[in-house]
CSV table of C-alpha atoms and ligand atoms in Angstrom, one decimal:
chain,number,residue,atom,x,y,z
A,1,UNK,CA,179.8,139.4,158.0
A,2,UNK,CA,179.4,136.4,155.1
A,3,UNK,CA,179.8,138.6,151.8
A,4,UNK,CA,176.1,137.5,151.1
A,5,UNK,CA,175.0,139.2,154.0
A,6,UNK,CA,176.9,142.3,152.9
A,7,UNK,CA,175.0,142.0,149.4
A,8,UNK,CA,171.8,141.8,151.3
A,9,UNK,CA,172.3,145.2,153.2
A,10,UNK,CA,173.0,146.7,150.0
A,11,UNK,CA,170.0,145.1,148.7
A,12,UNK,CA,167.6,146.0,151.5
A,13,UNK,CA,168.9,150.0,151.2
A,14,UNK,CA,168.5,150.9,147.5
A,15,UNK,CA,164.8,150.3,148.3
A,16,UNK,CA,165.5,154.1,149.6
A,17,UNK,CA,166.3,155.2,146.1
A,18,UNK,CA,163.2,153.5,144.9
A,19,UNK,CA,160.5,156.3,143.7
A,20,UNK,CA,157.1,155.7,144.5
A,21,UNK,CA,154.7,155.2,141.6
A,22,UNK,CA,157.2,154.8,139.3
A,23,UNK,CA,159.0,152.2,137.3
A,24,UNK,CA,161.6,151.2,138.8
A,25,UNK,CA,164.9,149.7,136.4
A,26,UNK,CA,166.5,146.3,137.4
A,27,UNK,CA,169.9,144.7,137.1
A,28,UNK,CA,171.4,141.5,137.3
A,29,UNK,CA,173.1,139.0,139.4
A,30,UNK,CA,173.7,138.1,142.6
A,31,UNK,CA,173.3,141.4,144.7
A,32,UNK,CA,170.4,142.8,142.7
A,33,UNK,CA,168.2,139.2,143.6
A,34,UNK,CA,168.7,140.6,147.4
A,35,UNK,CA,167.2,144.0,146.2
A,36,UNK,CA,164.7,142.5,144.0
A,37,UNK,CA,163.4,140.7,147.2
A,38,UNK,CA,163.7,143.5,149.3
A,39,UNK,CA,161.2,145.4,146.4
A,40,UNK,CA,158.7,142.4,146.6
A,41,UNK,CA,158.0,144.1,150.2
A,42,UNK,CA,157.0,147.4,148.6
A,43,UNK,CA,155.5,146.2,145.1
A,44,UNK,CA,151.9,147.8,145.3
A,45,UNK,CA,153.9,151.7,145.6
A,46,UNK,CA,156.0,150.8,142.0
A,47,UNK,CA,154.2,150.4,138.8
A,48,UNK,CA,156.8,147.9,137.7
A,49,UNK,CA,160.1,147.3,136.2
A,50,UNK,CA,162.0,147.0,133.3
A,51,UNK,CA,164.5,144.5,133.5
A,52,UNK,CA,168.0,144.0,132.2
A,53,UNK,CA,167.6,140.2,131.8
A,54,UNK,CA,165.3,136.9,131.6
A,55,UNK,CA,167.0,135.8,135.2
A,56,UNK,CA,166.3,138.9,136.7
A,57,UNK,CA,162.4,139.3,134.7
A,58,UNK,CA,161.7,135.7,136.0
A,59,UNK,CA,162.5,136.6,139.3
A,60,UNK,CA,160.5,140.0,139.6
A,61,UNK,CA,157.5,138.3,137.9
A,62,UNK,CA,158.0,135.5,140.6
A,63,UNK,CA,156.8,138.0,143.0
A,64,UNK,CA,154.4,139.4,141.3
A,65,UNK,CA,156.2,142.6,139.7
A,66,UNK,CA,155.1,143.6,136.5
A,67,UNK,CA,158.2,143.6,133.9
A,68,UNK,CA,157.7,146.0,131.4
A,69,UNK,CA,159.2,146.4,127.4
A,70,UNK,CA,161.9,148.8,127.4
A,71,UNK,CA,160.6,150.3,124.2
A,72,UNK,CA,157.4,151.2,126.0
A,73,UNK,CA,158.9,153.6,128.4
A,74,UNK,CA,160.8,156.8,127.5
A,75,UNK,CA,162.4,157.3,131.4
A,76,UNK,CA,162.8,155.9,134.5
A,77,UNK,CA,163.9,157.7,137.6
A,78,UNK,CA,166.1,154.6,138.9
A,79,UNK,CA,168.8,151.7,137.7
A,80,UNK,CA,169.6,149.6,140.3
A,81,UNK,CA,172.5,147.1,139.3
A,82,UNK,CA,175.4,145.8,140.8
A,83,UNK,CA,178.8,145.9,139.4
A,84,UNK,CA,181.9,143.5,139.3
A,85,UNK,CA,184.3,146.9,139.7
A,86,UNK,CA,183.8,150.3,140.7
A,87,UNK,CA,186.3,153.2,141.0
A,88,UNK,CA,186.2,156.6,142.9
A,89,UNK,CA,184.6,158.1,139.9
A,90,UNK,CA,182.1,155.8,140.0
A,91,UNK,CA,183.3,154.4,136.9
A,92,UNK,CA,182.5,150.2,136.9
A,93,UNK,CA,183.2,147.3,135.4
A,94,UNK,CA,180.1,145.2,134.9
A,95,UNK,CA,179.3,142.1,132.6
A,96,UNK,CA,180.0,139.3,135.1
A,97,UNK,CA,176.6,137.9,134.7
A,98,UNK,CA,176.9,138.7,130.9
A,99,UNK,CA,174.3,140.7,130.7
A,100,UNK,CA,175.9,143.8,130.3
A,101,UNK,CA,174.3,145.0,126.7
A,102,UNK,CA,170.4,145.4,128.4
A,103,UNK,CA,171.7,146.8,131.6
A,104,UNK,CA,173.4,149.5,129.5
A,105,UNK,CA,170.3,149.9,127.6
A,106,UNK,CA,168.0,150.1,131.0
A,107,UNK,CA,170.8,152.4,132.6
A,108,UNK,CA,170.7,154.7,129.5
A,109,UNK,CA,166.9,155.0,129.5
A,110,UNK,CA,167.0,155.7,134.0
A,111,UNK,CA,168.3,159.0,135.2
A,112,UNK,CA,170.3,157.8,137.9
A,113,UNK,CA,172.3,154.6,138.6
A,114,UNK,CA,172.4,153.1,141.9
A,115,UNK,CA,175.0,150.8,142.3
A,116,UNK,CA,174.9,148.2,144.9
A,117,UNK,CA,177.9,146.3,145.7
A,118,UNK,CA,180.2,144.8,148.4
A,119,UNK,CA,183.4,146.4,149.6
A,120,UNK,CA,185.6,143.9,147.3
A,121,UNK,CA,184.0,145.2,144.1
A,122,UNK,CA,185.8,148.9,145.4
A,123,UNK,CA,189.6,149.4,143.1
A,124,UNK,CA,191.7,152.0,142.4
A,125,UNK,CA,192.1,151.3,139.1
A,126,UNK,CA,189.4,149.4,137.1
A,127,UNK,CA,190.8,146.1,135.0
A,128,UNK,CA,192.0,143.3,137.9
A,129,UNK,CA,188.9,141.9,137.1
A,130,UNK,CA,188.8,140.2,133.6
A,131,UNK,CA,186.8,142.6,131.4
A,132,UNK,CA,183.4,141.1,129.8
A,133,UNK,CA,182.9,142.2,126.1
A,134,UNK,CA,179.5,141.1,124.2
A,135,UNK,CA,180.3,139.8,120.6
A,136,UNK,CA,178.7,138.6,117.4
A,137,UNK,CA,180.5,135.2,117.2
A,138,UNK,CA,182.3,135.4,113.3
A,139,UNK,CA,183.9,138.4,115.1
A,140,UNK,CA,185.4,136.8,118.7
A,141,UNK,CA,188.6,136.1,116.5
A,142,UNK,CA,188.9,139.7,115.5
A,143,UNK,CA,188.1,141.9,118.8
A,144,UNK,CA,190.5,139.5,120.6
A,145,UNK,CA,193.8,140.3,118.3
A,146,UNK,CA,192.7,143.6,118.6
A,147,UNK,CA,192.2,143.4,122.3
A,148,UNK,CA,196.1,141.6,122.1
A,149,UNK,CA,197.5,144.6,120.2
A,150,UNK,CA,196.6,146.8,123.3
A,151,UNK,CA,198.4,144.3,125.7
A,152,UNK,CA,195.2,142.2,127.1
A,153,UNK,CA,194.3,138.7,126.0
A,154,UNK,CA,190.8,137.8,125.4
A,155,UNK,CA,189.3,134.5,126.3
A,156,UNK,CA,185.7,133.3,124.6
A,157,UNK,CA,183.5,132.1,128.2
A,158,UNK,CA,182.9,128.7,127.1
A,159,UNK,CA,179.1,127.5,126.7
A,160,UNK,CA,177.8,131.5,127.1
A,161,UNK,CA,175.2,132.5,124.9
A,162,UNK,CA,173.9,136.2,126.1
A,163,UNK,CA,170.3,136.8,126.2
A,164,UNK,CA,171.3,138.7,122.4
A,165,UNK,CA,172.6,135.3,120.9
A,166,UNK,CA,175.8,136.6,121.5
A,167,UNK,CA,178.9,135.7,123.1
A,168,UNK,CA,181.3,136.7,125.6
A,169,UNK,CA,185.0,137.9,125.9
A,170,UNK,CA,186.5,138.3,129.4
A,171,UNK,CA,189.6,140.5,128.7
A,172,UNK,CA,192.5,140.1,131.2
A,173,UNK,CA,195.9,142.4,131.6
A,174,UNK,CA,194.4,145.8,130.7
A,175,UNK,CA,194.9,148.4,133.3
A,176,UNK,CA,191.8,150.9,132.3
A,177,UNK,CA,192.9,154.1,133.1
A,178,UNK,CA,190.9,156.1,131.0
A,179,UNK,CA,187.5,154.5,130.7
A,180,UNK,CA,185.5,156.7,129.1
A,181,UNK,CA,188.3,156.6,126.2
A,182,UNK,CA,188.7,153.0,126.2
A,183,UNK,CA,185.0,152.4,126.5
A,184,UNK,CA,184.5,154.4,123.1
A,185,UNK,CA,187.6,153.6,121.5
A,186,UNK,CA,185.9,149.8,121.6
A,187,UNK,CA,182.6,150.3,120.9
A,188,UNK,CA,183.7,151.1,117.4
A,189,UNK,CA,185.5,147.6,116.7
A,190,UNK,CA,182.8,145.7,114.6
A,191,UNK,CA,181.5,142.7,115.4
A,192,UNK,CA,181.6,144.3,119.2
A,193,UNK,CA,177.9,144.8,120.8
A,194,UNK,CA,178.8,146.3,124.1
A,195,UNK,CA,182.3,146.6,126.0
A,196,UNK,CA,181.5,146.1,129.9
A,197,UNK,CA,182.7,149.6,131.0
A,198,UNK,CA,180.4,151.4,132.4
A,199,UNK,CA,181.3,155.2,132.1
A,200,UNK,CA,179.6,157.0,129.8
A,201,UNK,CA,177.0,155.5,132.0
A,202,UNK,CA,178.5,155.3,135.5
A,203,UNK,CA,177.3,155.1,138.8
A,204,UNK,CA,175.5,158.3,140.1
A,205,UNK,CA,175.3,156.5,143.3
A,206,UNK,CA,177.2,154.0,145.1
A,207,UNK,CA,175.8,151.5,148.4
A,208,UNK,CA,179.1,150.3,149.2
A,209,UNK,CA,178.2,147.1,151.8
A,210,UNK,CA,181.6,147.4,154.4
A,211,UNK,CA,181.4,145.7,157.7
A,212,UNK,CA,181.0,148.5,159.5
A,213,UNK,CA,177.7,149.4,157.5
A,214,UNK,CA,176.4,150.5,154.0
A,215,UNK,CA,178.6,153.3,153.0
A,216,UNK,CA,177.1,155.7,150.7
A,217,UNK,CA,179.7,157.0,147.3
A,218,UNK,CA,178.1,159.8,145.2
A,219,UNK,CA,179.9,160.6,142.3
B,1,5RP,C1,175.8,141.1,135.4
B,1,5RP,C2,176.6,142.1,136.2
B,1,5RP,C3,176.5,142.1,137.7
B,1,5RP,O1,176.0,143.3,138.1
B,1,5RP,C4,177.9,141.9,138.2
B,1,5RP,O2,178.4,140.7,137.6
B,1,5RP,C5,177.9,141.8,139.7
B,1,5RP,O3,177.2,140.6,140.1
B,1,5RP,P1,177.1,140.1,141.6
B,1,5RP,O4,176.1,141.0,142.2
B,1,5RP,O5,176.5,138.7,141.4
B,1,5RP,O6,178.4,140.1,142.2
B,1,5RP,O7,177.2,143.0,135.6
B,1,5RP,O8,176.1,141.1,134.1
C-alpha cells in the first residue's frame, strides 16, 4: 500500500469518531484532506466545523460544510488532526503544515483528539523529525540561541508566513524526552506563539494506518 492510500484509510475511519449533530473540529494537512472528504459523505448529520486553518476551511466549505468561529463555540466532542510524530503516550509532534497554533487552539476547545496518521509518523522517542516552533519574527534570532543552548539548531522555513503573520522554526537535534516539560519550559520564551508539541494536548486516540489495517492506539 502507497502511503496515500494508508492516509486515506485513516481518513475514511475517524468518520467513526465523528458525533452526530455536532460540530465536528478539523486539522490540517495531507491526511486530514482524506478525512475531510470522507465527512463530505455524511455532512447533513454534523452541524459543521471549526477549522484549524484557511487550507483546511477552503476545503470543507468546498463541500459544502459550514466552518464555524472558534470563539462562537465553547466545546466540541472531536479534533481530528494528523501529526508529523506520535509516541506511545500519545504524545506528537505536529506543525509540519505550520499550522500548529489554531490546531492547538481547536484541540483545546474539543474533548478528545483523534489522531490520524500513517505507520511512519509512529517513534519511540519524539524529535527525529525537525521540531516546528511558531514565532513573532524580531524574536526568530532569540528562540533559536536559546533553542542552541539546549543542543538543537533552529532554522527560519524560508518564504513561511503562518495564517498568524508569524513565522516558523523547525528545530533539529533535540531528543524530547520529557514533552510535557519541554513543551512548557518553551512556551514561556517570548517572542514564542506555540512550540509544536503536542502533550498537554495529546492524542486521546490514535488510527495508526499499517499495512495490515488501521490499528487503533488509545492512550
Ligand atoms: C500541520 C500538521 C499536520 O497534521 C502534520 O504536518 C501531518 O501532515 P500530513 O498529514 O500531511 O502528513 O501538524 O501543521
Amino acid at each position: 500500500m502507497t502511503q496515500d492510500e494508508l492516509k486515506a484509510k485513516v481518513g475514511q475511519a475517524a468518520l467513526a469518531y465523528v458525533v452526530p449533530h455536532t460540530i465536528v473540529g478539523v486539522g490540517t494537512g495531507s491526511t486530514v484532506n482524506f478525512f475531510i472528504d470522507a465527512l463530505a459523505g455524511m455532512k447533513q448529520q454534523i452541524i459543521g466545523a471549526v477549522s484549524s486553518s484557511e487550507q483546511s476551511s477552503a476545503r470543507l466549505r468546498a463541500h459544502g460544510i459550514e466552518v464555524l468561529d472558534s470563539n462562537s463555540v465553547a466545546q466540541i466532542p472531536v479534533y481530528i488532526d494528523g501529526a508529523d510524530e506520535i509516541d506511545a503516550q500519545g504524545y506528537m509532534i505536529k506543525g509540519g503544515g505550520a499550522a500548529l497554533t489554531r490546531e492547538k487552539i481547536v484541540a483545546d476547545i474539543a474533548q478528545k483528539f483523534i489522531c490520524i496518521a500513517d505507520v511512519s509518523k509512529r517513534v519511540d522517542t519524539l524529535g527525529r523529525f525537525p521540531l516546528p516552533v511558531e514565532v513573532i519574527p524580531m524574536a526568530a534570532a532569540q528562540v533559536a540561541r536559546q533553542f542552541e543552548a539546549l543542543g538543537g539548531q533552529a532554522k527560519l522555513r524560508a518564504g513561511v508566513v503562518t495564517d498568524n503573520g508569524c513565522s516558523i522554526l523547525d528545530v533539529i537535534g533535540l531528543k524530547i524526552t520529557d514533552p510535557l516539560s519541554m513543551e512548557r519550559e518553551v512556551n514561556q520564551w517570548p517572542g514564542v506563539v506555540t512550540v509544536g508539541i503536542f502533550a498537554r494536548n495529546k492524542a486521546s486516540v490514535c488510527l495508526l494506518g499499517t499495512p495490515l489495517g488501521v490499528q487503533t492506539m488509545m492512550f
